[in-house]
Amino acid sequence: MLNQLLSLYIESLIITSVGVLVASAVWIGLRAARKTDKTAKERQLNLYDILLIDIMTIPVLTFAVIGVLFILRAR
């Protein structure tokens, strides 16, 4: 049982990490395309902000995804 639980957690962690990183890359790309940040310091601060947001949201979303995987696997 513990093995199945850990495998679901790892699977949801991978799904969430990929999703968040893709969303972050799109956001950074949109900011670069619009030339929102004029200086290198502004770009660096924006990158740090996005990395901090990613670090905070990945664990929370992982537990949300694991709940969805539990429901889908119960069928």
PDB file of N, CA, C and O in Angstrom:
ATOM      1  N   MET A   1       0.825  -1.197   0.000  1.00  0.00           N
ATOM      2  CA  MET A   1       0.000   0.000   0.000  1.00  0.00           C
ATOM      3  C   MET A   1       0.874   1.268   0.000  1.00  0.00           C
ATOM      4  O   MET A   1       0.597   2.205  -0.723  1.00  0.00           O
ATOM      5  N   LEU A   2       1.899   1.256   0.829  1.00  0.00           N
ATOM      6  CA  LEU A   2       2.787   2.413   0.891  1.00  0.00           C
ATOM      7  C   LEU A   2       3.517   2.613  -0.430  1.00  0.00           C
ATOM      8  O   LEU A   2       3.716   3.749  -0.877  1.00  0.00           O
ATOM      9  N   ASN A   3       3.864   1.517  -1.064  1.00  0.00           N
ATOM     10  CA  ASN A   3       4.537   1.590  -2.366  1.00  0.00           C
ATOM     11  C   ASN A   3       3.635   2.251  -3.412  1.00  0.00           C
ATOM     12  O   ASN A   3       4.088   3.077  -4.209  1.00  0.00           O
ATOM     13  N   GLN A   4       2.353   1.892  -3.405  1.00  0.00           N
ATOM     14  CA  GLN A   4       1.413   2.501  -4.351  1.00  0.00           C
ATOM     15  C   GLN A   4       1.216   3.982  -4.060  1.00  0.00           C
ATOM     16  O   GLN A   4       1.133   4.805  -4.978  1.00  0.00           O
ATOM     17  N   LEU A   5       1.156   4.314  -2.780  1.00  0.00           N
ATOM     18  CA  LEU A   5       0.985   5.704  -2.389  1.00  0.00           C
ATOM     19  C   LEU A   5       2.182   6.545  -2.825  1.00  0.00           C
ATOM     20  O   LEU A   5       2.025   7.650  -3.376  1.00  0.00           O
ATOM     21  N   LEU A   6       3.372   6.044  -2.610  1.00  0.00           N
ATOM     22  CA  LEU A   6       4.567   6.776  -3.012  1.00  0.00           C
ATOM     23  C   LEU A   6       4.680   6.885  -4.526  1.00  0.00           C
ATOM     24  O   LEU A   6       5.124   7.913  -5.048  1.00  0.00           O
ATOM     25  N   SER A   7       4.290   5.833  -5.230  1.00  0.00           N
ATOM     26  CA  SER A   7       4.353   5.916  -6.689  1.00  0.00           C
ATOM     27  C   SER A   7       3.348   6.941  -7.225  1.00  0.00           C
ATOM     28  O   SER A   7       3.657   7.671  -8.182  1.00  0.00           O
ATOM     29  N   LEU A   8       2.165   7.029  -6.620  1.00  0.00           N
ATOM     30  CA  LEU A   8       1.207   8.055  -7.024  1.00  0.00           C
ATOM     31  C   LEU A   8       1.723   9.455  -6.692  1.00  0.00           C
ATOM     32  O   LEU A   8       1.533  10.402  -7.466  1.00  0.00           O
ATOM     33  N   TYR A   9       2.379   9.587  -5.547  1.00  0.00           N
ATOM     34  CA  TYR A   9       2.929  10.889  -5.174  1.00  0.00           C
ATOM     35  C   TYR A   9       4.015  11.314  -6.156  1.00  0.00           C
ATOM     36  O   TYR A   9       4.038  12.464  -6.599  1.00  0.00           O
ATOM     37  N   ILE A  10       4.905  10.402  -6.502  1.00  0.00           N
ATOM     38  CA  ILE A  10       5.967  10.733  -7.458  1.00  0.00           C
ATOM     39  C   ILE A  10       5.375  11.079  -8.825  1.00  0.00           C
ATOM     40  O   ILE A  10       5.804  12.028  -9.484  1.00  0.00           O
ATOM     41  N   GLU A  11       4.368  10.327  -9.239  1.00  0.00           N
ATOM     42  CA  GLU A  11       3.726  10.606 -10.521  1.00  0.00           C
ATOM     43  C   GLU A  11       3.076  11.988 -10.518  1.00  0.00           C
ATOM     44  O   GLU A  11       3.235  12.768 -11.465  1.00  0.00           O
ATOM     45  N   SER A  12       2.371  12.319  -9.438  1.00  0.00           N
ATOM     46  CA  SER A  12       1.734  13.631  -9.372  1.00  0.00           C
ATOM     47  C   SER A  12       2.765  14.746  -9.237  1.00  0.00           C
ATOM     48  O   SER A  12       2.565  15.840  -9.757  1.00  0.00           O
ATOM     49  N   LEU A  13       3.881  14.474  -8.573  1.00  0.00           N
ATOM     50  CA  LEU A  13       4.948  15.464  -8.464  1.00  0.00           C
ATOM     51  C   LEU A  13       5.555  15.770  -9.828  1.00  0.00           C
ATOM     52  O   LEU A  13       5.808  16.931 -10.165  1.00  0.00           O
ATOM     53  N   ILE A  14       5.741  14.744 -10.628  1.00  0.00           N
ATOM     54  CA  ILE A  14       6.286  14.934 -11.975  1.00  0.00           C
ATOM     55  C   ILE A  14       5.301  15.706 -12.854  1.00  0.00           C
ATOM     56  O   ILE A  14       5.681  16.657 -13.551  1.00  0.00           O
ATOM     57  N   ILE A  15       4.035  15.323 -12.804  1.00  0.00           N
ATOM     58  CA  ILE A  15       3.015  16.005 -13.606  1.00  0.00           C
ATOM     59  C   ILE A  15       2.931  17.475 -13.226  1.00  0.00           C
ATOM     60  O   ILE A  15       2.914  18.371 -14.085  1.00  0.00           O
ATOM     61  N   THR A  16       2.900  17.738 -11.925  1.00  0.00           N
ATOM     62  CA  THR A  16       2.786  19.115 -11.458  1.00  0.00           C
ATOM     63  C   THR A  16       4.028  19.928 -11.794  1.00  0.00           C
ATOM     64  O   THR A  16       3.927  21.081 -12.227  1.00  0.00           O
ATOM     65  N   SER A  17       5.189  19.339 -11.607  1.00  0.00           N
ATOM     66  CA  SER A  17       6.439  20.061 -11.888  1.00  0.00           C
ATOM     67  C   SER A  17       6.526  20.449 -13.356  1.00  0.00           C
ATOM     68  O   SER A  17       6.881  21.588 -13.688  1.00  0.00           O
ATOM     69  N   VAL A  18       6.204  19.518 -14.223  1.00  0.00           N
ATOM     70  CA  VAL A  18       6.250  19.811 -15.657  1.00  0.00           C
ATOM     71  C   VAL A  18       5.233  20.896 -16.014  1.00  0.00           C
ATOM     72  O   VAL A  18       5.551  21.843 -16.746  1.00  0.00           O
ATOM     73  N   GLY A  19       4.036  20.791 -15.474  1.00  0.00           N
ATOM     74  CA  GLY A  19       3.009  21.786 -15.769  1.00  0.00           C
ATOM     75  C   GLY A  19       3.373  23.178 -15.292  1.00  0.00           C
ATOM     76  O   GLY A  19       3.209  24.165 -16.022  1.00  0.00           O
ATOM     77  N   VAL A  20       3.885  23.271 -14.077  1.00  0.00           N
ATOM     78  CA  VAL A  20       4.264  24.570 -13.527  1.00  0.00           C
ATOM     79  C   VAL A  20       5.456  25.150 -14.285  1.00  0.00           C
ATOM     80  O   VAL A  20       5.489  26.355 -14.574  1.00  0.00           O
ATOM     81  N   LEU A  21       6.420  24.316 -14.611  1.00  0.00           N
ATOM     82  CA  LEU A  21       7.584  24.816 -15.337  1.00  0.00           C
ATOM     83  C   LEU A  21       7.225  25.279 -16.755  1.00  0.00           C
ATOM     84  O   LEU A  21       7.767  26.272 -17.237  1.00  0.00           O
ATOM     85  N   VAL A  22       6.304  24.582 -17.399  1.00  0.00           N
ATOM     86  CA  VAL A  22       5.854  25.010 -18.729  1.00  0.00           C
ATOM     87  C   VAL A  22       5.113  26.341 -18.621  1.00  0.00           C
ATOM     88  O   VAL A  22       5.340  27.253 -19.429  1.00  0.00           O
ATOM     89  N   ALA A  23       4.241  26.475 -17.623  1.00  0.00           N
ATOM     90  CA  ALA A  23       3.513  27.731 -17.437  1.00  0.00           C
ATOM     91  C   ALA A  23       4.477  28.878 -17.137  1.00  0.00           C
ATOM     92  O   ALA A  23       4.296  29.991 -17.644  1.00  0.00           O
ATOM     93  N   SER A  24       5.492  28.615 -16.345  1.00  0.00           N
ATOM     94  CA  SER A  24       6.477  29.645 -16.029  1.00  0.00           C
ATOM     95  C   SER A  24       7.285  30.042 -17.263  1.00  0.00           C
ATOM     96  O   SER A  24       7.572  31.226 -17.472  1.00  0.00           O
ATOM     97  N   ALA A  25       7.643  29.059 -18.070  1.00  0.00           N
ATOM     98  CA  ALA A  25       8.392  29.355 -19.288  1.00  0.00           C
ATOM     99  C   ALA A  25       7.555  30.188 -20.250  1.00  0.00           C
ATOM    100  O   ALA A  25       8.080  31.128 -20.890  1.00  0.00           O
ATOM    101  N   VAL A  26       6.277  29.886 -20.349  1.00  0.00           N
ATOM    102  CA  VAL A  26       5.387  30.681 -21.209  1.00  0.00           C
ATOM    103  C   VAL A  26       5.296  32.109 -20.681  1.00  0.00           C
ATOM    104  O   VAL A  26       5.356  33.079 -21.460  1.00  0.00           O
ATOM    105  N   TRP A  27       5.175  32.254 -19.357  1.00  0.00           N
ATOM    106  CA  TRP A  27       5.075  33.590 -18.774  1.00  0.00           C
ATOM    107  C   TRP A  27       6.352  34.399 -19.023  1.00  0.00           C
ATOM    108  O   TRP A  27       6.284  35.577 -19.386  1.00  0.00           O
ATOM    109  N   ILE A  28       7.500  33.769 -18.826  1.00  0.00           N
ATOM    110  CA  ILE A  28       8.770  34.456 -19.072  1.00  0.00           C
ATOM    111  C   ILE A  28       8.894  34.813 -20.555  1.00  0.00           C
ATOM    112  O   ILE A  28       9.356  35.901 -20.911  1.00  0.00           O
ATOM    113  N   GLY A  29       8.472  33.912 -21.421  1.00  0.00           N
ATOM    114  CA  GLY A  29       8.512  34.182 -22.860  1.00  0.00           C
ATOM    115  C   GLY A  29       7.614  35.337 -23.264  1.00  0.00           C
ATOM    116  O   GLY A  29       7.993  36.164 -24.102  1.00  0.00           O
ATOM    117  N   LEU A  30       6.424  35.403 -22.663  1.00  0.00           N
ATOM    118  CA  LEU A  30       5.526  36.520 -22.972  1.00  0.00           C
ATOM    119  C   LEU A  30       6.106  37.847 -22.497  1.00  0.00           C
ATOM    120  O   LEU A  30       6.000  38.864 -23.192  1.00  0.00           O
ATOM    121  N   ARG A  31       6.708  37.843 -21.324  1.00  0.00           N
ATOM    122  CA  ARG A  31       7.331  39.081 -20.820  1.00  0.00           C
ATOM    123  C   ARG A  31       8.508  39.490 -21.711  1.00  0.00           C
ATOM    124  O   ARG A  31       8.722  40.684 -21.951  1.00  0.00           O
ATOM    125  N   ALA A  32       9.256  38.520 -22.204  1.00  0.00           N
ATOM    126  CA  ALA A  32      10.382  38.832 -23.082  1.00  0.00           C
ATOM    127  C   ALA A  32       9.884  39.353 -24.430  1.00  0.00           C
ATOM    128  O   ALA A  32      10.483  40.266 -25.011  1.00  0.00           O
ATOM    129  N   ALA A  33       8.799  38.766 -24.940  1.00  0.00           N
ATOM    130  CA  ALA A  33       8.266  39.203 -26.233  1.00  0.00           C
ATOM    131  C   ALA A  33       7.711  40.623 -26.161  1.00  0.00           C
ATOM    132  O   ALA A  33       7.839  41.395 -27.115  1.00  0.00           O
ATOM    133  N   ARG A  34       7.102  40.966 -25.023  1.00  0.00           N
ATOM    134  CA  ARG A  34       6.547  42.309 -24.854  1.00  0.00           C
ATOM    135  C   ARG A  34       7.598  43.335 -24.441  1.00  0.00           C
ATOM    136  O   ARG A  34       7.289  44.528 -24.374  1.00  0.00           O
ATOM    137  N   LYS A  35       8.788  42.837 -24.102  1.00  0.00           N
ATOM    138  CA  LYS A  35       9.875  43.691 -23.611  1.00  0.00           C
ATOM    139  C   LYS A  35       9.432  44.505 -22.395  1.00  0.00           C
ATOM    140  O   LYS A  35       9.670  45.716 -22.288  1.00  0.00           O
ATOM    141  N   THR A  36       8.789  43.805 -21.467  1.00  0.00           N
ATOM    142  CA  THR A  36       8.299  44.436 -20.245  1.00  0.00           C
ATOM    143  C   THR A  36       9.440  44.893 -19.353  1.00  0.00           C
ATOM    144  O   THR A  36       9.377  45.975 -18.764  1.00  0.00           O
ATOM    145  N   ASP A  37      10.467  44.065 -19.232  1.00  0.00           N
ATOM    146  CA  ASP A  37      11.600  44.380 -18.368  1.00  0.00           C
ATOM    147  C   ASP A  37      12.694  45.054 -19.190  1.00  0.00           C
ATOM    148  O   ASP A  37      13.210  44.483 -20.141  1.00  0.00           O
ATOM    149  N   LYS A  38      13.053  46.255 -18.790  1.00  0.00           N
ATOM    150  CA  LYS A  38      14.019  47.026 -19.565  1.00  0.00           C
ATOM    151  C   LYS A  38      15.468  46.702 -19.207  1.00  0.00           C
ATOM    152  O   LYS A  38      16.325  46.674 -20.072  1.00  0.00           O
ATOM    153  N   THR A  39      15.740  46.438 -17.948  1.00  0.00           N
ATOM    154  CA  THR A  39      17.123  46.205 -17.527  1.00  0.00           C
ATOM    155  C   THR A  39      17.329  44.746 -17.149  1.00  0.00           C
ATOM    156  O   THR A  39      16.373  43.993 -16.922  1.00  0.00           O
ATOM    157  N   ALA A  40      18.586  44.362 -17.079  1.00  0.00           N
ATOM    158  CA  ALA A  40      18.920  42.986 -16.688  1.00  0.00           C
ATOM    159  C   ALA A  40      18.511  42.727 -15.240  1.00  0.00           C
ATOM    160  O   ALA A  40      18.116  41.610 -14.896  1.00  0.00           O
ATOM    161  N   LYS A  41      18.586  43.741 -14.399  1.00  0.00           N
ATOM    162  CA  LYS A  41      18.201  43.594 -12.991  1.00  0.00           C
ATOM    163  C   LYS A  41      16.708  43.303 -12.870  1.00  0.00           C
ATOM    164  O   LYS A  41      16.303  42.446 -12.071  1.00  0.00           O
ATOM    165  N   GLU A  42      15.893  43.964 -13.663  1.00  0.00           N
ATOM    166  CA  GLU A  42      14.452  43.705 -13.651  1.00  0.00           C
ATOM    167  C   GLU A  42      14.154  42.285 -14.130  1.00  0.00           C
ATOM    168  O   GLU A  42      13.285  41.611 -13.577  1.00  0.00           O
ATOM    169  N   ARG A  43      14.853  41.843 -15.162  1.00  0.00           N
ATOM    170  CA  ARG A  43      14.656  40.476 -15.659  1.00  0.00           C
ATOM    171  C   ARG A  43      15.061  39.460 -14.603  1.00  0.00           C
ATOM    172  O   ARG A  43      14.388  38.447 -14.420  1.00  0.00           O
ATOM    173  N   GLN A  44      16.155  39.732 -13.919  1.00  0.00           N
ATOM    174  CA  GLN A  44      16.632  38.822 -12.883  1.00  0.00           C
ATOM    175  C   GLN A  44      15.649  38.765 -11.717  1.00  0.00           C
ATOM    176  O   GLN A  44      15.352  37.681 -11.207  1.00  0.00           O
ATOM    177  N   LEU A  45      15.121  39.902 -11.304  1.00  0.00           N
ATOM    178  CA  LEU A  45      14.150  39.922 -10.214  1.00  0.00           C
ATOM    179  C   LEU A  45      12.867  39.189 -10.603  1.00  0.00           C
ATOM    180  O   LEU A  45      12.275  38.483  -9.784  1.00  0.00           O
ATOM    181  N   ASN A  46      12.455  39.345 -11.850  1.00  0.00           N
ATOM    182  CA  ASN A  46      11.275  38.628 -12.324  1.00  0.00           C
ATOM    183  C   ASN A  46      11.518  37.123 -12.324  1.00  0.00           C
ATOM    184  O   ASN A  46      10.650  36.350 -11.933  1.00  0.00           O
ATOM    185  N   LEU A  47      12.700  36.714 -12.736  1.00  0.00           N
ATOM    186  CA  LEU A  47      13.037  35.293 -12.731  1.00  0.00           C
ATOM    187  C   LEU A  47      13.032  34.740 -11.311  1.00  0.00           C
ATOM    188  O   LEU A  47      12.503  33.656 -11.059  1.00  0.00           O
ATOM    189  N   TYR A  48      13.594  35.478 -10.371  1.00  0.00           N
ATOM    190  CA  TYR A  48      13.582  35.050  -8.973  1.00  0.00           C
ATOM    191  C   TYR A  48      12.161  34.944  -8.435  1.00  0.00           C
ATOM    192  O   TYR A  48      11.829  34.017  -7.710  1.00  0.00           O
ATOM    193  N   ASP A  49      11.317  35.909  -8.788  1.00  0.00           N
ATOM    194  CA  ASP A  49       9.929  35.859  -8.352  1.00  0.00           C
ATOM    195  C   ASP A  49       9.228  34.614  -8.874  1.00  0.00           C
ATOM    196  O   ASP A  49       8.509  33.930  -8.139  1.00  0.00           O
ATOM    197  N   ILE A  50       9.437  34.309 -10.139  1.00  0.00           N
ATOM    198  CA  ILE A  50       8.793  33.140 -10.727  1.00  0.00           C
ATOM    199  C   ILE A  50       9.320  31.854 -10.101  1.00  0.00           C
ATOM    200  O   ILE A  50       8.552  30.921  -9.839  1.00  0.00           O
ATOM    201  N   LEU A  51      10.610  31.786  -9.830  1.00  0.00           N
ATOM    202  CA  LEU A  51      11.165  30.596  -9.180  1.00  0.00           C
ATOM    203  C   LEU A  51      10.599  30.407  -7.780  1.00  0.00           C
ATOM    204  O   LEU A  51      10.286  29.277  -7.373  1.00  0.00           O
ATOM    205  N   LEU A  52      10.439  31.493  -7.038  1.00  0.00           N
ATOM    206  CA  LEU A  52       9.840  31.390  -5.709  1.00  0.00           C
ATOM    207  C   LEU A  52       8.378  30.954  -5.780  1.00  0.00           C
ATOM    208  O   LEU A  52       7.924  30.148  -4.972  1.00  0.00           O
ATOM    209  N   ILE A  53       7.656  31.487  -6.741  1.00  0.00           N
ATOM    210  CA  ILE A  53       6.269  31.079  -6.924  1.00  0.00           C
ATOM    211  C   ILE A  53       6.200  29.597  -7.269  1.00  0.00           C
ATOM    212  O   ILE A  53       5.344  28.857  -6.749  1.00  0.00           O
ATOM    213  N   ASP A  54       7.098  29.131  -8.130  1.00  0.00           N
ATOM    214  CA  ASP A  54       7.129  27.713  -8.490  1.00  0.00           C
ATOM    215  C   ASP A  54       7.405  26.840  -7.278  1.00  0.00           C
ATOM    216  O   ASP A  54       6.754  25.810  -7.080  1.00  0.00           O
ATOM    217  N   ILE A  55       8.372  27.252  -6.453  1.00  0.00           N
ATOM    218  CA  ILE A  55       8.724  26.466  -5.270  1.00  0.00           C
ATOM    219  C   ILE A  55       7.544  26.378  -4.306  1.00  0.00           C
ATOM    220  O   ILE A  55       7.348  25.353  -3.650  1.00  0.00           O
ATOM    221  N   MET A  56       6.746  27.428  -4.231  1.00  0.00           N
ATOM    222  CA  MET A  56       5.608  27.439  -3.308  1.00  0.00           C
ATOM    223  C   MET A  56       4.393  26.684  -3.855  1.00  0.00           C
ATOM    224  O   MET A  56       3.634  26.101  -3.090  1.00  0.00           O
ATOM    225  N   THR A  57       4.195  26.703  -5.164  1.00  0.00           N
ATOM    226  CA  THR A  57       2.974  26.112  -5.706  1.00  0.00           C
ATOM    227  C   THR A  57       3.104  24.636  -6.055  1.00  0.00           C
ATOM    228  O   THR A  57       2.097  23.923  -6.041  1.00  0.00           O
ATOM    229  N   ILE A  58       4.299  24.169  -6.365  1.00  0.00           N
ATOM    230  CA  ILE A  58       4.447  22.761  -6.766  1.00  0.00           C
ATOM    231  C   ILE A  58       3.981  21.798  -5.672  1.00  0.00           C
ATOM    232  O   ILE A  58       3.210  20.882  -5.971  1.00  0.00           O
ATOM    233  N   PRO A  59       4.378  21.953  -4.406  1.00  0.00           N
ATOM    234  CA  PRO A  59       3.889  20.992  -3.397  1.00  0.00           C
ATOM    235  C   PRO A  59       2.379  21.043  -3.193  1.00  0.00           C
ATOM    236  O   PRO A  59       1.735  19.996  -3.013  1.00  0.00           O
ATOM    237  N   VAL A  60       1.795  22.225  -3.235  1.00  0.00           N
ATOM    238  CA  VAL A  60       0.352  22.346  -3.038  1.00  0.00           C
ATOM    239  C   VAL A  60      -0.402  21.688  -4.184  1.00  0.00           C
ATOM    240  O   VAL A  60      -1.350  20.912  -3.976  1.00  0.00           O
ATOM    241  N   LEU A  61       0.019  21.978  -5.402  1.00  0.00           N
ATOM    242  CA  LEU A  61      -0.642  21.388  -6.559  1.00  0.00           C
ATOM    243  C   LEU A  61      -0.403  19.885  -6.646  1.00  0.00           C
ATOM    244  O   LEU A  61      -1.229  19.156  -7.202  1.00  0.00           O
ATOM    245  N   THR A  62       0.724  19.410  -6.100  1.00  0.00           N
ATOM    246  CA  THR A  62       0.997  17.978  -6.107  1.00  0.00           C
ATOM    247  C   THR A  62      -0.067  17.226  -5.322  1.00  0.00           C
ATOM    248  O   THR A  62      -0.558  16.180  -5.762  1.00  0.00           O
ATOM    249  N   PHE A  63      -0.437  17.759  -4.173  1.00  0.00           N
ATOM    250  CA  PHE A  63      -1.465  17.090  -3.384  1.00  0.00           C
ATOM    251  C   PHE A  63      -2.835  17.186  -4.047  1.00  0.00           C
ATOM    252  O   PHE A  63      -3.657  16.278  -3.915  1.00  0.00           O
ATOM    253  N   ALA A  64      -3.094  18.254  -4.783  1.00  0.00           N
ATOM    254  CA  ALA A  64      -4.346  18.345  -5.532  1.00  0.00           C
ATOM    255  C   ALA A  64      -4.375  17.306  -6.654  1.00  0.00           C
ATOM    256  O   ALA A  64      -5.383  16.627  -6.872  1.00  0.00           O
ATOM    257  N   VAL A  65      -3.262  17.159  -7.352  1.00  0.00           N
ATOM    258  CA  VAL A  65      -3.191  16.186  -8.450  1.00  0.00           C
ATOM    259  C   VAL A  65      -3.260  14.765  -7.914  1.00  0.00           C
ATOM    260  O   VAL A  65      -3.884  13.893  -8.524  1.00  0.00           O
ATOM    261  N   ILE A  66      -2.652  14.510  -6.752  1.00  0.00           N
ATOM    262  CA  ILE A  66      -2.708  13.164  -6.195  1.00  0.00           C
ATOM    263  C   ILE A  66      -4.145  12.804  -5.814  1.00  0.00           C
ATOM    264  O   ILE A  66      -4.558  11.653  -5.950  1.00  0.00           O
ATOM    265  N   GLY A  67      -4.925  13.794  -5.387  1.00  0.00           N
ATOM    266  CA  GLY A  67      -6.335  13.548  -5.118  1.00  0.00           C
ATOM    267  C   GLY A  67      -7.105  13.166  -6.378  1.00  0.00           C
ATOM    268  O   GLY A  67      -7.927  12.249  -6.367  1.00  0.00           O
ATOM    269  N   VAL A  68      -6.795  13.861  -7.472  1.00  0.00           N
ATOM    270  CA  VAL A  68      -7.447  13.533  -8.743  1.00  0.00           C
ATOM    271  C   VAL A  68      -7.010  12.137  -9.209  1.00  0.00           C
ATOM    272  O   VAL A  68      -7.842  11.354  -9.700  1.00  0.00           O
ATOM    273  N   LEU A  69      -5.733  11.803  -9.037  1.00  0.00           N
ATOM    274  CA  LEU A  69      -5.259  10.467  -9.439  1.00  0.00           C
ATOM    275  C   LEU A  69      -5.899   9.373  -8.596  1.00  0.00           C
ATOM    276  O   LEU A  69      -6.206   8.297  -9.114  1.00  0.00           O
ATOM    277  N   PHE A  70      -6.122   9.634  -7.304  1.00  0.00           N
ATOM    278  CA  PHE A  70      -6.826   8.663  -6.467  1.00  0.00           C
ATOM    279  C   PHE A  70      -8.228   8.392  -6.997  1.00  0.00           C
ATOM    280  O   PHE A  70      -8.678   7.248  -7.078  1.00  0.00           O
ATOM    281  N   ILE A  71      -8.913   9.456  -7.360  1.00  0.00           N
ATOM    282  CA  ILE A  71     -10.276   9.308  -7.857  1.00  0.00           C
ATOM    283  C   ILE A  71     -10.279   8.559  -9.193  1.00  0.00           C
ATOM    284  O   ILE A  71     -11.124   7.676  -9.427  1.00  0.00           O
ATOM    285  N   LEU A  72      -9.339   8.879 -10.071  1.00  0.00           N
ATOM    286  CA  LEU A  72      -9.303   8.212 -11.370  1.00  0.00           C
ATOM    287  C   LEU A  72      -8.903   6.747 -11.245  1.00  0.00           C
ATOM    288  O   LEU A  72      -9.385   5.900 -12.001  1.00  0.00           O
ATOM    289  N   ARG A  73      -8.030   6.424 -10.297  1.00  0.00           N
ATOM    290  CA  ARG A  73      -7.597   5.038 -10.120  1.00  0.00           C
ATOM    291  C   ARG A  73      -8.633   4.197  -9.378  1.00  0.00           C
ATOM    292  O   ARG A  73      -8.608   2.978  -9.442  1.00  0.00           O
ATOM    293  N   ALA A  74      -9.571   4.829  -8.659  1.00  0.00           N
ATOM    294  CA  ALA A  74     -10.570   4.092  -7.891  1.00  0.00           C
ATOM    295  C   ALA A  74     -11.653   3.503  -8.781  1.00  0.00           C
ATOM    296  O   ALA A  74     -12.364   2.595  -8.372  1.00  0.00           O
ATOM    297  N   ARG A  75     -11.761   3.974  -9.977  1.00  0.00           N
ATOM    298  CA  ARG A  75     -12.814   3.489 -10.878  1.00  0.00           C
ATOM    299  C   ARG A  75     -12.557   2.108 -11.344  1.00  0.00           C
ATOM    300  O   ARG A  75     -11.752   1.441 -11.509  1.00  0.00           O
TER     301      ARG A  75
END
